[in-house]
Short mmCIF file of N, CA and C in Angstrom, two decimals:
data_model
loop_
_atom_site.label_atom_id
_atom_site.label_comp_id
_atom_site.label_asym_id
_atom_site.label_seq_id
_atom_site.Cartn_x
_atom_site.Cartn_y
_atom_site.Cartn_z
N ARG A 220 154.25 92.82 37.53
CA ARG A 220 153.88 94.15 37.86
C ARG A 220 152.36 94.31 37.86
N ASP A 221 151.67 93.73 36.94
CA ASP A 221 150.20 93.78 36.92
C ASP A 221 149.63 93.19 38.20
N HIS A 222 150.28 92.17 38.60
CA HIS A 222 149.83 91.50 39.79
C HIS A 222 149.97 92.42 41.03
N VAL A 223 151.02 93.20 41.14
CA VAL A 223 151.26 94.11 42.25
C VAL A 223 150.24 95.24 42.20
N GLU A 224 149.98 95.75 40.99
CA GLU A 224 149.00 96.83 40.86
C GLU A 224 147.61 96.34 41.23
N GLU A 225 147.30 95.16 40.84
CA GLU A 225 146.00 94.58 41.17
C GLU A 225 145.87 94.41 42.69
N GLU A 226 146.95 93.96 43.30
CA GLU A 226 146.92 93.77 44.75
C GLU A 226 146.82 95.11 45.46
N LEU A 227 147.53 96.13 44.98
CA LEU A 227 147.43 97.48 45.56
C LEU A 227 146.01 98.02 45.43
N GLU A 228 145.41 97.78 44.31
CA GLU A 228 144.03 98.22 44.10
C GLU A 228 143.09 97.52 45.08
N ASN A 229 143.28 96.23 45.28
CA ASN A 229 142.46 95.48 46.25
C ASN A 229 142.66 96.01 47.68
N ILE A 230 143.91 96.29 48.01
CA ILE A 230 144.21 96.82 49.34
C ILE A 230 143.59 98.20 49.49
N SER A 231 143.67 99.01 48.47
CA SER A 231 143.10 100.35 48.49
C SER A 231 141.58 100.29 48.67
N GLU A 232 140.94 99.38 47.96
CA GLU A 232 139.50 99.20 48.10
C GLU A 232 139.15 98.73 49.51
N SER A 233 139.97 97.83 50.05
CA SER A 233 139.75 97.33 51.41
C SER A 233 139.90 98.46 52.42
N LEU A 234 140.93 99.31 52.17
CA LEU A 234 141.13 100.46 53.06
C LEU A 234 139.95 101.42 52.99
N GLU A 235 139.45 101.67 51.80
CA GLU A 235 138.30 102.55 51.63
C GLU A 235 137.08 101.95 52.35
N GLY A 236 136.89 100.64 52.22
CA GLY A 236 135.78 99.96 52.90
C GLY A 236 135.94 100.03 54.42
N ALA A 237 137.18 99.84 54.88
CA ALA A 237 137.43 99.90 56.32
C ALA A 237 137.20 101.31 56.84
N LYS A 238 137.63 102.36 56.06
CA LYS A 238 137.41 103.74 56.47
C LYS A 238 135.91 104.03 56.52
N SER A 239 135.19 103.56 55.53
CA SER A 239 133.75 103.76 55.48
C SER A 239 133.08 103.08 56.69
N GLU A 240 133.53 101.84 56.96
CA GLU A 240 132.98 101.11 58.10
C GLU A 240 133.33 101.80 59.41
N LYS A 241 134.57 102.34 59.49
CA LYS A 241 135.00 103.07 60.68
C LYS A 241 134.14 104.31 60.88
N ASP A 242 133.91 105.06 59.80
CA ASP A 242 133.06 106.26 59.89
C ASP A 242 131.64 105.90 60.31
N ASP A 243 131.11 104.80 59.76
CA ASP A 243 129.78 104.33 60.11
C ASP A 243 129.71 103.96 61.59
N LEU A 244 130.74 103.23 62.06
CA LEU A 244 130.78 102.84 63.47
C LEU A 244 130.93 104.06 64.38
N ALA A 245 131.73 105.03 63.95
CA ALA A 245 131.90 106.26 64.74
C ALA A 245 130.57 106.99 64.87
N GLY A 246 129.81 107.06 63.78
CA GLY A 246 128.49 107.71 63.81
C GLY A 246 127.53 106.96 64.73
N ARG A 247 127.54 105.64 64.62
CA ARG A 247 126.68 104.84 65.48
C ARG A 247 127.09 105.00 66.95
N SER A 248 128.40 105.02 67.21
CA SER A 248 128.90 105.19 68.57
C SER A 248 128.47 106.55 69.13
N GLU A 249 128.52 107.57 68.30
CA GLU A 249 128.11 108.91 68.71
C GLU A 249 126.62 108.93 69.07
N ARG A 250 125.80 108.26 68.24
CA ARG A 250 124.36 108.20 68.52
C ARG A 250 124.09 107.42 69.81
N VAL A 251 124.85 106.33 70.04
CA VAL A 251 124.70 105.55 71.27
C VAL A 251 125.09 106.41 72.47
N ASP A 252 126.18 107.18 72.36
CA ASP A 252 126.61 108.06 73.45
C ASP A 252 125.55 109.11 73.74
N GLU A 253 124.95 109.68 72.70
CA GLU A 253 123.89 110.68 72.88
C GLU A 253 122.69 110.07 73.59
N ARG A 254 122.30 108.85 73.17
CA ARG A 254 121.17 108.19 73.81
C ARG A 254 121.51 107.85 75.26
N LEU A 255 122.75 107.42 75.50
CA LEU A 255 123.18 107.10 76.86
C LEU A 255 123.10 108.34 77.75
N GLU A 256 123.55 109.48 77.23
CA GLU A 256 123.46 110.74 77.97
C GLU A 256 122.01 111.08 78.27
N ALA A 257 121.13 110.93 77.27
CA ALA A 257 119.72 111.23 77.47
C ALA A 257 119.10 110.28 78.50
N TYR A 258 119.45 108.99 78.43
CA TYR A 258 118.92 108.03 79.40
C TYR A 258 119.44 108.33 80.81
N THR A 259 120.71 108.70 80.90
CA THR A 259 121.30 109.04 82.20
C THR A 259 120.61 110.26 82.79
N ALA A 260 120.36 111.28 81.98
CA ALA A 260 119.66 112.48 82.45
C ALA A 260 118.23 112.13 82.88
N ALA A 261 117.57 111.28 82.10
CA ALA A 261 116.20 110.87 82.45
C ALA A 261 116.19 110.07 83.74
N LEU A 262 117.17 109.20 83.92
CA LEU A 262 117.27 108.40 85.14
C LEU A 262 117.50 109.30 86.35
N GLU A 263 118.40 110.28 86.22
CA GLU A 263 118.66 111.21 87.32
C GLU A 263 117.41 112.00 87.66
N SER A 264 116.70 112.46 86.64
CA SER A 264 115.46 113.20 86.86
C SER A 264 114.41 112.33 87.54
N ALA A 265 114.27 111.10 87.07
CA ALA A 265 113.30 110.18 87.66
C ALA A 265 113.68 109.86 89.10
N SER A 266 114.96 109.68 89.36
CA SER A 266 115.42 109.39 90.73
C SER A 266 115.12 110.56 91.66
N GLU A 267 115.34 111.77 91.18
CA GLU A 267 115.02 112.96 91.99
C GLU A 267 113.53 113.04 92.26
N THR A 268 112.73 112.75 91.24
CA THR A 268 111.27 112.78 91.41
C THR A 268 110.83 111.72 92.41
N VAL A 269 111.38 110.52 92.31
CA VAL A 269 111.04 109.45 93.26
C VAL A 269 111.42 109.87 94.67
N GLU A 270 112.59 110.46 94.82
CA GLU A 270 113.04 110.91 96.14
C GLU A 270 112.10 111.98 96.70
N GLU A 271 111.71 112.94 95.87
CA GLU A 271 110.78 114.00 96.30
C GLU A 271 109.43 113.41 96.68
N LEU A 272 108.92 112.51 95.85
CA LEU A 272 107.62 111.89 96.14
C LEU A 272 107.68 111.03 97.40
N THR A 273 108.79 110.33 97.59
CA THR A 273 108.95 109.52 98.79
C THR A 273 108.96 110.41 100.02
N GLU A 274 109.68 111.52 99.95
CA GLU A 274 109.75 112.47 101.06
C GLU A 274 108.37 113.06 101.34
N GLU A 275 107.66 113.46 100.28
CA GLU A 275 106.31 114.00 100.44
C GLU A 275 105.38 112.95 101.04
N SER A 276 105.50 111.71 100.58
CA SER A 276 104.66 110.63 101.09
C SER A 276 104.97 110.37 102.56
N LEU A 277 106.24 110.35 102.91
CA LEU A 277 106.65 110.15 104.29
C LEU A 277 106.14 111.29 105.17
N ASP A 278 106.31 112.52 104.69
CA ASP A 278 105.82 113.68 105.44
C ASP A 278 104.31 113.60 105.62
N ALA A 279 103.60 113.21 104.57
CA ALA A 279 102.14 113.09 104.66
C ALA A 279 101.75 111.99 105.64
N GLY A 280 102.47 110.87 105.61
CA GLY A 280 102.19 109.79 106.55
C GLY A 280 102.44 110.20 107.99
N ILE A 281 103.54 110.91 108.21
CA ILE A 281 103.85 111.40 109.57
C ILE A 281 102.78 112.37 110.02
N GLN A 282 102.36 113.26 109.12
CA GLN A 282 101.33 114.23 109.48
C GLN A 282 100.00 113.54 109.77
N GLU A 283 99.66 112.55 108.96
CA GLU A 283 98.42 111.79 109.18
C GLU A 283 98.46 111.09 110.53
N PHE A 284 99.58 110.45 110.85
CA PHE A 284 99.73 109.77 112.14
C PHE A 284 99.65 110.79 113.28
N SER A 285 100.36 111.90 113.12
CA SER A 285 100.38 112.93 114.15
C SER A 285 98.97 113.46 114.41
N ASP A 286 98.20 113.69 113.35
CA ASP A 286 96.83 114.19 113.49
C ASP A 286 95.94 113.16 114.20
N ALA A 287 96.09 111.88 113.84
CA ALA A 287 95.30 110.83 114.48
C ALA A 287 95.69 110.69 115.95
N TRP A 288 96.97 110.77 116.25
CA TRP A 288 97.45 110.68 117.63
C TRP A 288 96.89 111.85 118.44
N GLU A 289 96.98 113.04 117.85
CA GLU A 289 96.47 114.25 118.51
C GLU A 289 94.97 114.11 118.81
N GLU A 290 94.23 113.61 117.84
CA GLU A 290 92.79 113.43 118.02
C GLU A 290 92.50 112.44 119.15
N ALA A 291 93.22 111.32 119.18
CA ALA A 291 93.03 110.32 120.23
C ALA A 291 93.37 110.92 121.59
N TYR A 292 94.46 111.63 121.67
CA TYR A 292 94.87 112.25 122.93
C TYR A 292 93.80 113.23 123.42
N ASN A 293 93.34 114.08 122.52
CA ASN A 293 92.38 115.11 122.90
C ASN A 293 91.03 114.52 123.28
N GLU A 294 90.70 113.34 122.77
CA GLU A 294 89.46 112.68 123.20
C GLU A 294 89.54 112.25 124.66
N MET A 295 90.74 111.98 125.15
CA MET A 295 90.90 111.52 126.52
C MET A 295 91.23 112.64 127.50
N ASN A 296 91.67 113.77 127.01
CA ASN A 296 92.07 114.85 127.90
C ASN A 296 90.95 115.86 128.00
N SER A 297 90.36 115.96 129.17
CA SER A 297 89.23 116.85 129.36
C SER A 297 89.65 118.29 129.63
N ASN A 298 90.92 118.52 129.92
CA ASN A 298 91.37 119.85 130.34
C ASN A 298 91.73 120.78 129.19
N LEU A 299 92.51 120.31 128.27
CA LEU A 299 92.96 121.17 127.18
C LEU A 299 93.25 120.34 125.96
N GLU A 300 93.22 121.01 124.85
CA GLU A 300 93.58 120.33 123.60
C GLU A 300 95.06 120.55 123.37
N LEU A 301 95.72 119.50 122.98
CA LEU A 301 97.16 119.54 122.79
C LEU A 301 97.47 119.34 121.32
N GLU A 302 98.33 120.17 120.79
CA GLU A 302 98.78 120.03 119.40
C GLU A 302 100.06 119.20 119.41
N ILE A 303 100.09 118.14 118.60
CA ILE A 303 101.25 117.26 118.55
C ILE A 303 102.00 117.50 117.24
N ASN A 304 103.28 117.79 117.33
CA ASN A 304 104.12 117.98 116.16
C ASN A 304 105.28 116.99 116.20
N ILE A 305 105.58 116.39 115.06
CA ILE A 305 106.74 115.52 114.96
C ILE A 305 107.71 116.22 114.01
N ASN A 306 108.88 116.62 114.53
CA ASN A 306 109.81 117.39 113.69
C ASN A 306 110.62 116.48 112.78
N GLU A 307 111.51 117.07 111.98
CA GLU A 307 112.30 116.32 111.00
C GLU A 307 113.21 115.27 111.64
N GLU A 308 113.63 115.51 112.87
CA GLU A 308 114.49 114.55 113.57
C GLU A 308 113.67 113.46 114.24
N GLY A 309 112.34 113.54 114.17
CA GLY A 309 111.48 112.54 114.78
C GLY A 309 111.13 112.84 116.23
N ARG A 310 111.50 114.01 116.71
CA ARG A 310 111.19 114.38 118.09
C ARG A 310 109.74 114.86 118.14
N VAL A 311 109.05 114.43 119.19
CA VAL A 311 107.65 114.81 119.37
C VAL A 311 107.62 116.06 120.25
N GLN A 312 106.96 117.08 119.72
CA GLN A 312 106.95 118.37 120.42
C GLN A 312 105.53 118.90 120.54
N PHE A 313 105.34 119.72 121.60
CA PHE A 313 104.05 120.32 121.87
C PHE A 313 104.26 121.80 122.11
N PRO A 314 103.60 122.64 121.33
CA PRO A 314 103.71 124.07 121.60
C PRO A 314 103.15 124.37 122.99
N GLY A 315 103.92 125.06 123.82
CA GLY A 315 103.47 125.45 125.15
C GLY A 315 103.18 126.94 125.19
N ARG A 316 102.82 127.41 126.35
CA ARG A 316 102.53 128.84 126.48
C ARG A 316 103.79 129.68 126.25
N ASN A 317 104.90 129.23 126.83
CA ASN A 317 106.14 130.01 126.76
C ASN A 317 107.23 129.36 125.93
N SER A 318 107.11 128.05 125.70
CA SER A 318 108.16 127.36 124.95
C SER A 318 107.61 126.05 124.39
N ILE A 319 108.43 125.40 123.59
CA ILE A 319 108.05 124.10 123.04
C ILE A 319 108.43 123.03 124.07
N ARG A 320 107.47 122.17 124.35
CA ARG A 320 107.72 121.07 125.28
C ARG A 320 107.95 119.81 124.45
N GLU A 321 108.75 118.89 124.98
CA GLU A 321 109.06 117.66 124.25
C GLU A 321 108.55 116.44 124.98
N TYR A 322 108.27 115.41 124.18
CA TYR A 322 107.78 114.14 124.70
C TYR A 322 108.96 113.29 125.10
N ASP A 323 109.30 113.35 126.38
CA ASP A 323 110.33 112.48 126.93
C ASP A 323 110.13 112.44 128.45
N ARG A 324 110.65 111.41 129.05
CA ARG A 324 110.42 111.21 130.49
C ARG A 324 111.09 112.30 131.34
N GLY A 325 112.11 112.94 130.84
CA GLY A 325 112.79 113.98 131.60
C GLY A 325 112.27 115.37 131.28
N GLY A 326 111.25 115.44 130.46
CA GLY A 326 110.73 116.72 129.99
C GLY A 326 109.81 117.38 130.99
N ASN A 327 109.10 118.36 130.50
CA ASN A 327 108.24 119.14 131.37
C ASN A 327 106.75 118.83 131.15
N LEU A 328 106.44 117.55 130.91
CA LEU A 328 105.06 117.11 130.80
C LEU A 328 104.66 116.45 132.12
N SER A 329 103.41 116.60 132.46
CA SER A 329 102.93 115.97 133.70
C SER A 329 102.80 114.47 133.52
N GLY A 330 102.68 113.77 134.64
CA GLY A 330 102.48 112.32 134.58
C GLY A 330 101.20 111.96 133.84
N SER A 331 100.15 112.75 134.06
CA SER A 331 98.88 112.50 133.36
C SER A 331 99.04 112.71 131.86
N GLU A 332 99.73 113.79 131.48
CA GLU A 332 99.94 114.04 130.05
C GLU A 332 100.73 112.90 129.41
N LEU A 333 101.79 112.46 130.07
CA LEU A 333 102.59 111.35 129.53
C LEU A 333 101.75 110.08 129.42
N GLN A 334 100.95 109.78 130.43
CA GLN A 334 100.13 108.57 130.41
C GLN A 334 99.12 108.62 129.26
N LEU A 335 98.44 109.76 129.10
CA LEU A 335 97.47 109.90 128.01
C LEU A 335 98.16 109.86 126.65
N LEU A 336 99.34 110.47 126.56
CA LEU A 336 100.09 110.42 125.31
C LEU A 336 100.50 108.99 124.98
N ASN A 337 100.93 108.24 125.99
CA ASN A 337 101.33 106.85 125.76
C ASN A 337 100.15 105.99 125.32
N ILE A 338 99.03 106.13 126.00
CA ILE A 338 97.83 105.35 125.63
C ILE A 338 97.39 105.71 124.21
N SER A 339 97.30 107.00 123.94
CA SER A 339 96.83 107.43 122.61
C SER A 339 97.82 107.03 121.52
N PHE A 340 99.13 107.05 121.84
CA PHE A 340 100.14 106.63 120.87
C PHE A 340 99.97 105.15 120.52
N VAL A 341 99.86 104.32 121.55
CA VAL A 341 99.74 102.87 121.33
C VAL A 341 98.48 102.56 120.52
N CYS A 342 97.38 103.20 120.86
CA CYS A 342 96.13 102.94 120.15
C CYS A 342 96.22 103.39 118.69
N THR A 343 96.82 104.55 118.47
CA THR A 343 96.98 105.07 117.10
C THR A 343 97.94 104.21 116.31
N LEU A 344 99.06 103.84 116.91
CA LEU A 344 100.05 103.00 116.24
C LEU A 344 99.45 101.65 115.87
N SER A 345 98.69 101.06 116.76
CA SER A 345 98.06 99.77 116.48
C SER A 345 97.11 99.89 115.29
N ARG A 346 96.30 100.93 115.29
CA ARG A 346 95.36 101.14 114.18
C ARG A 346 96.10 101.30 112.86
N PHE A 347 97.14 102.11 112.84
CA PHE A 347 97.91 102.32 111.60
C PHE A 347 98.59 101.04 111.15
N ALA A 348 99.12 100.27 112.10
CA ALA A 348 99.79 99.01 111.74
C ALA A 348 98.82 98.03 111.10
N VAL A 349 97.62 97.94 111.63
CA VAL A 349 96.62 97.03 111.06
C VAL A 349 96.16 97.55 109.69
N GLU A 350 95.86 98.84 109.60
CA GLU A 350 95.37 99.43 108.35
C GLU A 350 96.39 99.31 107.22
N ASN A 351 97.67 99.34 107.55
CA ASN A 351 98.72 99.30 106.52
C ASN A 351 99.32 97.92 106.34
N GLY A 352 98.68 96.91 106.91
CA GLY A 352 99.12 95.54 106.69
C GLY A 352 100.43 95.17 107.37
N VAL A 353 100.87 95.94 108.35
CA VAL A 353 102.10 95.63 109.05
C VAL A 353 101.89 94.42 109.95
N THR A 354 100.70 94.35 110.53
CA THR A 354 100.38 93.22 111.40
C THR A 354 98.88 92.93 111.29
N PRO A 355 98.51 91.67 111.38
CA PRO A 355 97.08 91.35 111.35
C PRO A 355 96.46 91.38 112.75
N PHE A 356 97.29 91.57 113.79
CA PHE A 356 96.80 91.50 115.16
C PHE A 356 96.16 92.81 115.59
N GLU A 357 94.97 92.71 116.12
CA GLU A 357 94.26 93.88 116.61
C GLU A 357 94.13 93.76 118.12
N VAL A 358 95.27 93.62 118.79
CA VAL A 358 95.31 93.44 120.23
C VAL A 358 96.23 94.50 120.83
N ILE A 359 95.77 95.10 121.92
CA ILE A 359 96.61 96.05 122.65
C ILE A 359 96.69 95.56 124.09
N VAL A 360 97.90 95.55 124.63
CA VAL A 360 98.12 95.18 126.02
C VAL A 360 98.45 96.46 126.78
N LEU A 361 97.67 96.74 127.82
CA LEU A 361 97.87 97.94 128.63
C LEU A 361 98.07 97.51 130.08
N ASP A 362 99.17 97.95 130.68
CA ASP A 362 99.48 97.63 132.07
C ASP A 362 99.23 98.88 132.91
N GLU A 363 98.22 98.83 133.74
CA GLU A 363 97.83 99.95 134.60
C GLU A 363 97.74 101.27 133.82
N PRO A 364 96.91 101.31 132.79
CA PRO A 364 96.84 102.51 131.95
C PRO A 364 96.31 103.75 132.66
N LEU A 365 95.66 103.58 133.79
CA LEU A 365 95.07 104.72 134.48
C LEU A 365 95.89 105.17 135.70
N SER A 366 97.02 104.53 135.93
CA SER A 366 97.78 104.74 137.17
C SER A 366 98.22 106.18 137.41
N ASN A 367 98.57 106.92 136.38
CA ASN A 367 99.05 108.30 136.57
C ASN A 367 98.00 109.35 136.26
N LEU A 368 96.78 108.92 136.06
CA LEU A 368 95.72 109.89 135.74
C LEU A 368 95.07 110.37 137.03
N GLN A 369 95.40 111.59 137.42
CA GLN A 369 94.95 112.14 138.70
C GLN A 369 93.49 112.61 138.65
N GLU A 370 93.07 113.14 137.52
CA GLU A 370 91.73 113.72 137.43
C GLU A 370 90.71 112.68 136.99
N GLU A 371 89.60 112.67 137.68
CA GLU A 371 88.52 111.71 137.41
C GLU A 371 88.02 111.85 135.97
N ASP A 372 87.88 113.09 135.50
CA ASP A 372 87.40 113.32 134.12
C ASP A 372 88.31 112.65 133.10
N ASN A 373 89.63 112.75 133.31
CA ASN A 373 90.59 112.13 132.39
C ASN A 373 90.51 110.61 132.46
N ARG A 374 90.35 110.07 133.68
CA ARG A 374 90.23 108.61 133.83
C ARG A 374 88.98 108.11 133.09
N GLU A 375 87.87 108.80 133.30
CA GLU A 375 86.62 108.39 132.65
C GLU A 375 86.72 108.51 131.13
N ALA A 376 87.33 109.61 130.66
CA ALA A 376 87.48 109.80 129.21
C ALA A 376 88.42 108.74 128.62
N ALA A 377 89.47 108.40 129.36
CA ALA A 377 90.40 107.37 128.89
C ALA A 377 89.71 106.01 128.83
N ILE A 378 88.95 105.68 129.86
CA ILE A 378 88.23 104.41 129.87
C ILE A 378 87.24 104.36 128.70
N GLU A 379 86.51 105.45 128.52
CA GLU A 379 85.53 105.49 127.41
C GLU A 379 86.23 105.35 126.06
N TYR A 380 87.34 106.04 125.89
CA TYR A 380 88.07 105.96 124.62
C TYR A 380 88.60 104.55 124.37
N ILE A 381 89.28 104.00 125.37
CA ILE A 381 89.90 102.68 125.22
C ILE A 381 88.86 101.60 124.94
N THR A 382 87.74 101.64 125.66
CA THR A 382 86.73 100.61 125.47
C THR A 382 85.92 100.81 124.19
N SER A 383 85.99 101.99 123.61
CA SER A 383 85.27 102.23 122.35
C SER A 383 86.05 101.74 121.12
N LEU A 384 87.32 101.39 121.33
CA LEU A 384 88.15 100.95 120.21
C LEU A 384 87.67 99.60 119.70
N ASP A 385 87.79 99.41 118.41
CA ASP A 385 87.42 98.14 117.80
C ASP A 385 88.64 97.22 117.80
N LEU A 386 89.15 96.99 119.01
CA LEU A 386 90.35 96.17 119.20
C LEU A 386 90.14 95.27 120.39
N GLN A 387 90.90 94.20 120.43
CA GLN A 387 90.90 93.35 121.60
C GLN A 387 91.89 93.96 122.58
N LEU A 388 91.48 94.08 123.84
CA LEU A 388 92.33 94.68 124.85
C LEU A 388 92.68 93.67 125.92
N VAL A 389 93.93 93.72 126.36
CA VAL A 389 94.37 92.98 127.53
C VAL A 389 94.84 94.05 128.50
N VAL A 390 94.11 94.20 129.60
CA VAL A 390 94.39 95.28 130.54
C VAL A 390 94.61 94.72 131.93
N THR A 391 95.72 95.14 132.53
CA THR A 391 95.93 94.82 133.94
C THR A 391 95.71 96.10 134.70
N THR A 392 94.83 96.07 135.68
CA THR A 392 94.55 97.27 136.43
C THR A 392 93.94 96.91 137.78
N SER A 393 94.15 97.81 138.74
CA SER A 393 93.51 97.67 140.02
C SER A 393 92.33 98.63 140.12
N ASN A 394 92.06 99.36 139.06
CA ASN A 394 90.97 100.32 139.04
C ASN A 394 89.66 99.57 138.75
N VAL A 395 88.72 99.66 139.68
CA VAL A 395 87.46 98.94 139.56
C VAL A 395 86.53 99.55 138.52
N ASP A 396 86.80 100.77 138.11
CA ASP A 396 85.96 101.43 137.08
C ASP A 396 86.20 100.88 135.70
N PHE A 397 87.30 100.20 135.54
CA PHE A 397 87.67 99.67 134.21
C PHE A 397 87.11 98.27 134.04
N GLU A 398 86.05 98.15 133.28
CA GLU A 398 85.45 96.83 133.07
C GLU A 398 85.34 96.52 131.60
#
C-alpha cells in the first residue's frame, strides 16, 4: 500500500508539472500569436505603403516623360504649343478647342502633328532609356522623318532639334536640307 501511495504521489506531481508546463506553453503560444498578428498587420501596412509609393513613383515617371515629350514636340512645332497627357489607361491625349484628341492613326491629328509627335516620342524615349540604364545605345534611326511636315518652319525646327541631340542618328531622307 505504501508503494501505491508513493506512486500516486509521483503521478500527481508529474500531472502538476505537466499542467504547469501546459500553462507555460499556452502563455508562450498566446504571445507568439500576438506577435504574429502584429507582424502580419505591419506587413500589410508596409505592403500598402510600397504599393502607394510604387504608384506615386510610376505616376511621377509618366508625368516626367510626358513633360519631356511635350517639350520636345513644342520645340519642333512652330504653330502652337501642345499639351500632352497620358491617362491611367496609357492613352495619349491632347486637349483640343472643343474636345480631347487622341494619339492614334485614326484620330483627328494632322499628318504633321503625328510626324512631330513620333519624332519627339522616339527622341524622348531614347533619352529616358539611356538615362535609366535600360540600354547603353545612344542611336536613333529615323526613316524619312520630314516626309509629312508640310510647313517649312516645322521642317527647319525638326531638323534643328534632331541635329542638336547628343545622339548618333541614322537618317534616311530625300530632303536635301537634312545634313
